[in-house]
Amino acid sequence: MRPFFERSGLAALRLGGRALLPIVQGGMGVGVSAHKLAGNVASLGGVGTISSVDLRRHHPDLMERTQGLASRPGMDADTKAVIDAANLEAIGREIRAARVLSEGRGLLAINVMRAVAEYAASVKKALEAGIDAVVVGAGLPLDLPDLASDHPDALLVPILSDARGVQLIVKKWERKKRLPDAIVIEHPRLAGGHLGAAKIADLNDPRFDFENVIPQSRAFLKSAGIEREIPLIAAGGIRSFEDIAQLQSLGAAGVQLGTPFAVCEEGDASEEFKQVLASAKDEDMIEFTSVAGLPARAVGTPWLRAYLKIEDRLQAVSHAKTRCTKAFDCLAQCGLRDGLKGWGQFCIDNQLAAALRGDVKKGLYFRGVGALPFGEQIRSVRELMERLLTRVELQPA
């Protein structure tokens, strides 16, 4: 990989005292980016990212341990405790397995959504397991420095979408005598999954455009005298060498990609999952409000289209439930469980798990916009990274 990078003319991403390829693989759940994908990306000198959400699904013994618990009367508290323990055990297993694959190269990160109920426990477990970096989105991680106080060498990376968010996090963290080691700037009009805007109508707000948020954030960091200490990593819709070069010219140190890595041969999801994402076009994408209360973008599969047809009716009768559908309580706040008006009214763990298996009729398939580097082909992580480091005119036909 090094020769491709040296010929590219791109600048290295300097993070944690290491010179890395300026390519970060985004964290994708449920189970889409686990140890195979993250370990292979890191082994080539990039940043590989494990998503912390419901990783037990990659471990048959953990699934057997937790199977059917939610259906037992009066077992809700015990069910949640058993499932949470299984997922924490899976985090440790996945980090160790990714470390073996990476062979000490690159950098390994874990993505933990701020919106999940076990956010704090997941962060602490990953740190104890020796993860290099913790990446947090889907909410402002104001408390991340506190959670990582016993691990001063671990890298802490928030995901934000505008310059105001950058200023807020930096100022709040400074009071805790900690700075972000990098900041991911994710464009909500281009990214997949949960998006960093308050509502769907805000997705096209120009304050999120890379041409605005990257220079504005750099100017703030420079005024604070810390521009060299906090590299910015652009995320959302990045598909080519030219995209990376353009973003570096704006002041980004590196880029993060999700969907192109999700469909790689080494991706942890099923082959059917990969085919759904690889074959989807921009006109197939749908924006909707997730059960987590955030705007989201996904492929318009039969389940999603059917759900959206009756969403208004479901929201009209939404009410707080006595229990989570699966007694899992995966989210700190859940539109379905808590009866929150305007929030999604479905079980996100059910739908994402169905997608992981490749169930097109029931699955929720998060995806970013833009044609993929290899179109509908499923190729290797190495081939993708080589393509991203090579100018179009030098790529084979």
Short mmCIF file of C-alpha atoms in Angstrom, two decimals:
data_model
loop_
_atom_site.label_atom_id
_atom_site.label_comp_id
_atom_site.label_asym_id
_atom_site.label_seq_id
_atom_site.Cartn_x
_atom_site.Cartn_y
_atom_site.Cartn_z
CA MET A 1 0.00 0.00 0.00
CA ARG A 2 2.89 2.35 0.71
CA PRO A 3 3.94 2.74 -3.00
CA PHE A 4 0.39 3.76 -3.95
CA PHE A 5 0.34 6.33 -1.18
CA GLU A 6 3.77 7.74 -2.01
CA ARG A 7 2.76 8.21 -5.67
CA SER A 8 -0.58 9.79 -4.71
CA GLY A 9 0.80 13.09 -3.43
CA LEU A 10 -1.72 13.01 -0.59
CA ALA A 11 -0.66 13.99 2.91
CA ALA A 12 -0.53 11.37 5.66
CA LEU A 13 -3.02 11.44 8.52
CA ARG A 14 -0.99 11.97 11.68
CA LEU A 15 -2.82 10.55 14.64
CA GLY A 16 -1.55 9.28 17.96
CA GLY A 17 2.06 9.73 16.93
CA ARG A 18 1.57 7.60 13.81
CA ALA A 19 1.69 8.49 10.13
CA LEU A 20 -1.34 6.73 8.62
CA LEU A 21 -2.99 6.55 5.26
CA PRO A 22 -5.54 9.40 5.20
CA ILE A 23 -8.36 6.84 5.01
CA VAL A 24 -10.67 6.00 7.92
CA GLN A 25 -13.25 3.22 7.67
CA GLY A 26 -16.45 4.32 9.34
CA GLY A 27 -18.16 2.35 12.09
CA MET A 28 -21.36 0.63 10.91
CA GLY A 29 -23.81 -1.39 12.97
CA VAL A 30 -25.47 -3.70 13.63
CA GLY A 31 -22.43 -5.90 13.04
CA VAL A 32 -21.57 -4.47 9.60
CA SER A 33 -18.09 -3.36 10.67
CA ALA A 34 -16.64 -5.86 13.11
CA HIS A 35 -13.19 -7.40 13.45
CA LYS A 36 -12.73 -8.68 9.87
CA LEU A 37 -13.32 -5.33 8.19
CA ALA A 38 -11.59 -3.19 10.82
CA GLY A 39 -8.60 -5.50 11.14
CA ASN A 40 -8.01 -5.65 7.40
CA VAL A 41 -8.24 -1.87 6.97
CA ALA A 42 -5.76 -1.33 9.81
CA SER A 43 -3.40 -3.97 8.42
CA LEU A 44 -2.97 -1.84 5.29
CA GLY A 45 -2.11 1.30 7.27
CA GLY A 46 -5.51 2.95 7.59
CA VAL A 47 -7.91 3.36 10.51
CA GLY A 48 -10.23 0.38 10.92
CA THR A 49 -13.35 0.89 13.01
CA ILE A 50 -15.51 -1.63 14.87
CA SER A 51 -19.10 -0.62 15.60
CA SER A 52 -19.97 -1.47 19.21
CA VAL A 53 -23.69 -2.06 18.63
CA ASP A 54 -25.02 -5.57 19.33
CA LEU A 55 -21.81 -7.41 18.42
CA ARG A 56 -23.06 -10.61 20.05
CA ARG A 57 -24.67 -11.37 16.69
CA HIS A 58 -21.28 -12.47 15.38
CA HIS A 59 -20.84 -15.00 18.18
CA PRO A 60 -23.09 -18.08 18.12
CA ASP A 61 -22.44 -18.94 21.77
CA LEU A 62 -23.43 -15.45 22.88
CA MET A 63 -26.56 -15.57 20.73
CA GLU A 64 -27.47 -18.93 22.22
CA ARG A 65 -26.97 -17.49 25.70
CA THR A 66 -29.39 -14.62 24.98
CA GLN A 67 -31.88 -16.33 22.65
CA GLY A 68 -35.55 -16.17 23.65
CA LEU A 69 -35.01 -14.32 26.91
CA ALA A 70 -37.32 -11.44 26.02
CA SER A 71 -40.31 -13.77 25.75
CA ARG A 72 -40.09 -14.95 29.34
CA PRO A 73 -42.60 -13.18 31.66
CA GLY A 74 -41.11 -11.05 34.41
CA MET A 75 -37.58 -11.43 33.06
CA ASP A 76 -37.06 -7.92 31.62
CA ALA A 77 -34.33 -6.76 34.01
CA ASP A 78 -32.51 -10.06 33.83
CA THR A 79 -32.84 -10.16 30.04
CA LYS A 80 -31.30 -6.72 29.63
CA ALA A 81 -28.44 -7.58 31.98
CA VAL A 82 -27.66 -10.83 30.13
CA ILE A 83 -27.79 -9.19 26.68
CA ASP A 84 -25.68 -6.23 27.81
CA ALA A 85 -23.08 -8.57 29.33
CA ALA A 86 -22.96 -10.61 26.13
CA ASN A 87 -22.42 -7.51 24.01
CA LEU A 88 -19.64 -6.25 26.27
CA GLU A 89 -17.96 -9.65 26.04
CA ALA A 90 -18.30 -9.46 22.25
CA ILE A 91 -16.59 -6.05 22.20
CA GLY A 92 -13.53 -7.55 23.88
CA ARG A 93 -13.49 -10.51 21.53
CA GLU A 94 -13.81 -8.36 18.42
CA ILE A 95 -11.01 -6.00 19.47
CA ARG A 96 -8.67 -8.91 20.14
CA ALA A 97 -9.52 -10.55 16.81
CA ALA A 98 -9.03 -7.28 14.91
CA ARG A 99 -5.66 -6.80 16.61
CA VAL A 100 -4.53 -10.20 15.31
CA LEU A 101 -5.53 -9.29 11.75
CA SER A 102 -3.93 -5.83 11.88
CA GLU A 103 -0.55 -7.24 12.96
CA GLY A 104 0.27 -3.99 14.74
CA ARG A 105 -0.20 -1.82 11.67
CA GLY A 106 -2.52 1.11 11.22
CA LEU A 107 -4.90 2.03 14.00
CA LEU A 108 -7.97 0.35 15.50
CA ALA A 109 -10.98 2.37 16.64
CA ILE A 110 -14.41 1.61 18.04
CA ASN A 111 -17.50 3.64 17.22
CA VAL A 112 -19.97 3.98 20.10
CA MET A 113 -23.23 5.86 19.52
CA ARG A 114 -23.93 8.40 22.24
CA ALA A 115 -27.61 7.52 21.88
CA VAL A 116 -27.27 3.89 22.99
CA ALA A 117 -28.16 2.97 26.54
CA GLU A 118 -24.87 1.17 27.18
CA TYR A 119 -22.72 3.99 25.79
CA ALA A 120 -20.62 4.48 28.94
CA ALA A 121 -20.18 0.76 29.59
CA SER A 122 -19.19 0.15 25.96
CA VAL A 123 -16.61 2.93 25.98
CA LYS A 124 -15.06 1.62 29.19
CA LYS A 125 -15.01 -1.98 27.95
CA ALA A 126 -13.30 -0.99 24.70
CA LEU A 127 -10.69 1.03 26.57
CA GLU A 128 -10.01 -1.84 28.95
CA ALA A 129 -9.60 -4.13 25.93
CA GLY A 130 -6.89 -1.84 24.56
CA ILE A 131 -8.64 -0.09 21.68
CA ASP A 132 -6.51 2.67 20.11
CA ALA A 133 -9.31 5.19 19.60
CA VAL A 134 -12.92 5.78 20.64
CA VAL A 135 -15.16 7.52 18.10
CA VAL A 136 -18.56 8.85 19.24
CA GLY A 137 -21.45 10.24 17.21
CA ALA A 138 -25.27 10.31 17.35
CA GLY A 139 -25.14 12.87 20.16
CA LEU A 140 -22.62 15.19 21.79
CA PRO A 141 -20.06 13.20 23.83
CA LEU A 142 -19.47 15.89 26.44
CA ASP A 143 -18.55 13.24 29.03
CA LEU A 144 -16.12 11.20 26.92
CA PRO A 145 -13.00 12.67 28.61
CA ASP A 146 -14.40 11.59 31.99
CA LEU A 147 -15.07 8.05 30.80
CA ALA A 148 -11.53 7.80 29.42
CA SER A 149 -9.76 9.48 32.34
CA ASP A 150 -7.95 6.25 33.28
CA HIS A 151 -6.71 5.79 29.71
CA PRO A 152 -4.78 8.96 28.82
CA ASP A 153 -3.12 7.38 25.78
CA ALA A 154 -6.39 6.37 24.10
CA LEU A 155 -7.45 8.68 21.28
CA LEU A 156 -10.85 10.37 21.60
CA VAL A 157 -12.67 11.40 18.43
CA PRO A 158 -16.13 13.03 18.34
CA ILE A 159 -18.27 13.08 15.18
CA LEU A 160 -19.75 16.53 14.48
CA SER A 161 -21.35 18.25 11.51
CA ASP A 162 -20.79 21.99 11.83
CA ALA A 163 -18.31 24.54 13.17
CA ARG A 164 -20.54 25.42 16.12
CA GLY A 165 -20.38 21.84 17.30
CA VAL A 166 -16.59 21.87 16.98
CA GLN A 167 -16.33 24.99 19.12
CA LEU A 168 -18.71 23.60 21.75
CA ILE A 169 -16.88 20.28 22.14
CA VAL A 170 -13.42 21.86 22.24
CA LYS A 171 -14.43 24.43 24.87
CA LYS A 172 -16.26 21.88 27.04
CA TRP A 173 -13.41 19.37 26.82
CA GLU A 174 -10.79 22.02 27.59
CA ARG A 175 -12.43 22.49 30.99
CA LYS A 176 -11.78 18.79 31.57
CA LYS A 177 -8.14 19.32 30.52
CA ARG A 178 -8.54 17.20 27.41
CA LEU A 179 -8.71 17.97 23.69
CA PRO A 180 -10.12 15.80 20.92
CA ASP A 181 -7.34 13.86 19.20
CA ALA A 182 -9.22 14.34 15.93
CA ILE A 183 -12.71 15.41 14.87
CA VAL A 184 -14.81 13.72 12.19
CA ILE A 185 -16.81 16.26 10.21
CA GLU A 186 -19.76 14.32 8.78
CA HIS A 187 -21.97 15.89 6.12
CA PRO A 188 -25.62 14.95 6.85
CA ARG A 189 -26.66 15.45 3.20
CA LEU A 190 -24.17 12.81 2.04
CA ALA A 191 -23.65 10.28 4.83
CA GLY A 192 -25.62 7.14 5.60
CA GLY A 193 -27.22 5.96 8.82
CA HIS A 194 -27.98 8.45 11.59
CA LEU A 195 -27.26 12.00 10.51
CA GLY A 196 -25.93 15.02 12.36
CA ALA A 197 -28.87 17.39 11.84
CA ALA A 198 -31.79 18.18 14.11
CA LYS A 199 -34.42 17.36 11.50
CA ILE A 200 -34.73 16.22 7.89
CA ALA A 201 -35.43 19.76 6.68
CA ASP A 202 -31.95 20.78 7.87
CA LEU A 203 -30.01 18.24 5.80
CA ASN A 204 -29.36 20.74 2.98
CA ASP A 205 -28.32 23.61 5.24
CA PRO A 206 -25.15 25.16 3.72
CA ARG A 207 -23.53 25.35 7.15
CA PHE A 208 -22.83 21.62 6.73
CA ASP A 209 -21.05 21.97 3.38
CA PHE A 210 -17.41 20.93 3.59
CA GLU A 211 -16.44 24.18 1.86
CA ASN A 212 -17.87 26.03 4.86
CA VAL A 213 -17.42 23.82 7.93
CA ILE A 214 -13.82 22.72 7.34
CA PRO A 215 -12.32 26.23 6.86
CA GLN A 216 -14.51 27.62 9.66
CA SER A 217 -13.43 24.87 12.04
CA ARG A 218 -9.79 25.30 11.06
CA ALA A 219 -10.06 29.05 11.67
CA PHE A 220 -11.45 28.44 15.16
CA LEU A 221 -8.75 25.90 16.00
CA LYS A 222 -6.09 28.29 14.71
CA SER A 223 -7.47 31.14 16.82
CA ALA A 224 -7.21 28.83 19.83
CA GLY A 225 -3.65 27.88 18.89
CA ILE A 226 -4.47 24.18 18.53
CA GLU A 227 -4.91 23.70 14.78
CA ARG A 228 -1.91 21.34 14.66
CA GLU A 229 -3.23 19.24 17.52
CA ILE A 230 -6.67 18.35 16.16
CA PRO A 231 -6.83 16.96 12.60
CA LEU A 232 -10.19 17.13 10.85
CA ILE A 233 -11.52 14.04 9.06
CA ALA A 234 -14.25 14.63 6.46
CA ALA A 235 -17.02 12.04 6.11
CA GLY A 236 -19.98 11.59 3.77
CA GLY A 237 -20.20 10.79 0.06
CA ILE A 238 -16.44 10.40 -0.47
CA ARG A 239 -15.77 7.99 -3.30
CA SER A 240 -12.50 8.80 -5.11
CA PHE A 241 -8.91 10.03 -4.99
CA GLU A 242 -10.12 13.35 -6.35
CA ASP A 243 -12.58 13.70 -3.46
CA ILE A 244 -9.77 13.11 -0.96
CA ALA A 245 -7.42 15.56 -2.68
CA GLN A 246 -10.14 18.24 -2.77
CA LEU A 247 -10.92 17.81 0.92
CA GLN A 248 -7.25 17.94 1.88
CA SER A 249 -6.99 21.20 -0.08
CA LEU A 250 -9.80 22.58 2.11
CA GLY A 251 -7.89 21.68 5.26
CA ALA A 252 -9.04 18.14 6.08
CA ALA A 253 -6.28 15.79 7.20
CA GLY A 254 -8.11 12.66 6.12
CA VAL A 255 -11.44 11.19 5.08
CA GLN A 256 -13.87 8.63 6.45
CA LEU A 257 -15.85 6.26 4.24
CA GLY A 258 -18.57 3.85 5.29
CA THR A 259 -20.59 2.37 2.43
CA PRO A 260 -17.64 1.58 0.11
CA PHE A 261 -16.04 -0.46 2.91
CA ALA A 262 -19.33 -2.10 3.93
CA VAL A 263 -19.52 -3.87 0.56
CA CYS A 264 -15.93 -5.11 0.56
CA GLU A 265 -15.20 -8.85 0.53
CA GLU A 266 -13.88 -8.61 4.09
CA GLY A 267 -16.98 -6.76 5.33
CA ASP A 268 -18.63 -8.53 8.27
CA ALA A 269 -22.18 -8.44 6.89
CA SER A 270 -23.76 -11.08 4.64
CA GLU A 271 -23.22 -11.17 0.88
CA GLU A 272 -26.90 -10.33 0.39
CA PHE A 273 -26.43 -7.20 2.51
CA LYS A 274 -23.53 -6.11 0.32
CA GLN A 275 -25.51 -6.64 -2.87
CA VAL A 276 -28.36 -4.44 -1.60
CA LEU A 277 -25.98 -1.54 -0.88
CA ALA A 278 -23.88 -2.01 -4.02
CA SER A 279 -26.88 -2.10 -6.36
CA ALA A 280 -28.73 0.85 -4.80
CA LYS A 281 -28.77 4.18 -6.64
CA ASP A 282 -29.17 7.70 -5.24
CA GLU A 283 -32.81 7.72 -6.33
CA ASP A 284 -33.36 4.68 -4.09
CA MET A 285 -32.27 6.56 -0.96
CA ILE A 286 -34.88 7.67 1.57
CA GLU A 287 -34.51 10.12 4.45
CA PHE A 288 -36.70 9.48 7.48
CA THR A 289 -36.72 9.98 11.25
CA SER A 290 -35.17 7.11 13.13
CA VAL A 291 -36.46 5.55 16.33
CA ALA A 292 -33.50 7.35 17.95
CA GLY A 293 -35.11 10.69 17.02
CA LEU A 294 -32.43 11.53 14.45
CA PRO A 295 -32.71 11.97 10.69
CA ALA A 296 -31.43 8.90 8.90
CA ARG A 297 -30.71 7.75 5.34
CA ALA A 298 -31.23 4.24 4.02
CA VAL A 299 -32.08 2.22 0.92
CA GLY A 300 -35.79 2.22 0.12
CA THR A 301 -36.31 -1.49 0.71
CA PRO A 302 -39.79 -3.11 0.88
CA TRP A 303 -39.82 -2.89 4.68
CA LEU A 304 -38.85 0.80 4.80
CA ARG A 305 -41.37 1.83 2.14
CA ALA A 306 -44.13 -0.16 3.82
CA TYR A 307 -43.28 1.35 7.20
CA LEU A 308 -43.29 4.91 5.89
CA LYS A 309 -46.76 4.41 4.39
CA ILE A 310 -48.20 3.83 7.86
CA GLU A 311 -45.77 5.95 9.90
CA ASP A 312 -48.30 8.76 10.45
CA ARG A 313 -50.85 6.30 11.81
CA LEU A 314 -48.28 4.68 14.09
CA GLN A 315 -47.13 8.03 15.44
CA ALA A 316 -50.72 9.14 16.00
CA VAL A 317 -51.28 6.29 18.46
CA SER A 318 -47.76 6.19 19.91
CA HIS A 319 -47.59 5.92 23.71
CA ALA A 320 -45.09 4.89 26.36
CA LYS A 321 -44.87 1.12 26.67
CA THR A 322 -44.40 -0.80 29.88
CA ARG A 323 -41.47 -2.65 28.32
CA CYS A 324 -39.14 -2.71 25.34
CA THR A 325 -40.27 -5.08 22.59
CA LYS A 326 -37.18 -7.20 23.18
CA ALA A 327 -36.52 -6.21 26.82
CA PHE A 328 -33.16 -5.05 25.48
CA ASP A 329 -33.59 -1.26 25.78
CA CYS A 330 -30.76 -0.72 23.31
CA LEU A 331 -31.39 3.05 23.10
CA ALA A 332 -31.34 5.56 25.94
CA GLN A 333 -34.43 7.12 24.35
CA CYS A 334 -36.57 5.11 21.95
CA GLY A 335 -39.48 6.47 19.94
CA LEU A 336 -41.29 3.12 20.00
CA ARG A 337 -40.74 2.24 23.67
CA ASP A 338 -41.14 5.76 25.05
CA GLY A 339 -44.02 6.84 22.78
CA LEU A 340 -42.19 9.93 21.52
CA LYS A 341 -44.18 11.94 18.98
CA GLY A 342 -42.41 12.49 15.66
CA TRP A 343 -39.82 9.78 16.36
CA GLY A 344 -39.61 6.47 14.53
CA GLN A 345 -42.05 3.73 15.57
CA PHE A 346 -40.20 0.49 14.87
CA CYS A 347 -37.62 -1.75 16.57
CA ILE A 348 -34.31 -0.66 15.10
CA ASP A 349 -32.40 -3.66 16.46
CA ASN A 350 -34.82 -6.04 14.68
CA GLN A 351 -34.54 -4.21 11.37
CA LEU A 352 -30.75 -3.74 11.41
CA ALA A 353 -30.21 -7.36 12.43
CA ALA A 354 -32.40 -8.44 9.51
CA ALA A 355 -30.24 -6.34 7.18
CA LEU A 356 -27.06 -7.91 8.57
CA ARG A 357 -28.49 -11.31 7.57
CA GLY A 358 -29.44 -10.00 4.13
CA ASP A 359 -33.20 -10.15 4.65
CA VAL A 360 -34.43 -7.64 2.04
CA LYS A 361 -38.08 -7.92 3.06
CA LYS A 362 -37.46 -6.96 6.70
CA GLY A 363 -34.09 -5.21 6.78
CA LEU A 364 -33.15 -1.56 7.28
CA TYR A 365 -30.12 -0.86 5.07
CA PHE A 366 -28.30 2.35 5.94
CA ARG A 367 -26.30 3.77 3.02
CA GLY A 368 -24.60 7.01 2.01
CA VAL A 369 -25.18 8.77 -1.31
CA GLY A 370 -23.05 8.44 -4.43
CA ALA A 371 -22.03 5.66 -6.81
CA LEU A 372 -19.45 3.31 -5.29
CA PRO A 373 -15.86 3.15 -6.57
CA PHE A 374 -16.42 -0.28 -8.17
CA GLY A 375 -20.08 0.17 -9.03
CA GLU A 376 -22.01 -2.98 -8.13
CA GLN A 377 -18.88 -5.14 -7.82
CA ILE A 378 -17.81 -6.61 -4.49
CA ARG A 379 -14.04 -6.14 -4.25
CA SER A 380 -11.37 -6.41 -1.53
CA VAL A 381 -10.32 -3.82 1.03
CA ARG A 382 -6.88 -3.69 -0.61
CA GLU A 383 -8.38 -2.95 -4.04
CA LEU A 384 -10.61 -0.23 -2.60
CA MET A 385 -7.76 1.49 -0.83
CA GLU A 386 -5.54 1.26 -3.91
CA ARG A 387 -8.35 2.82 -5.97
CA LEU A 388 -8.76 5.65 -3.45
CA LEU A 389 -5.04 6.40 -3.61
CA THR A 390 -4.87 6.48 -7.41
CA ARG A 391 -5.83 9.33 -9.72
CA VAL A 392 -8.57 8.53 -12.24
CA GLU A 393 -6.25 8.88 -15.27
CA LEU A 394 -3.87 6.30 -13.77
CA GLN A 395 -6.55 3.71 -12.93
CA PRO A 396 -6.89 0.64 -15.16
CA ALA A 397 -9.98 0.60 -17.36
#
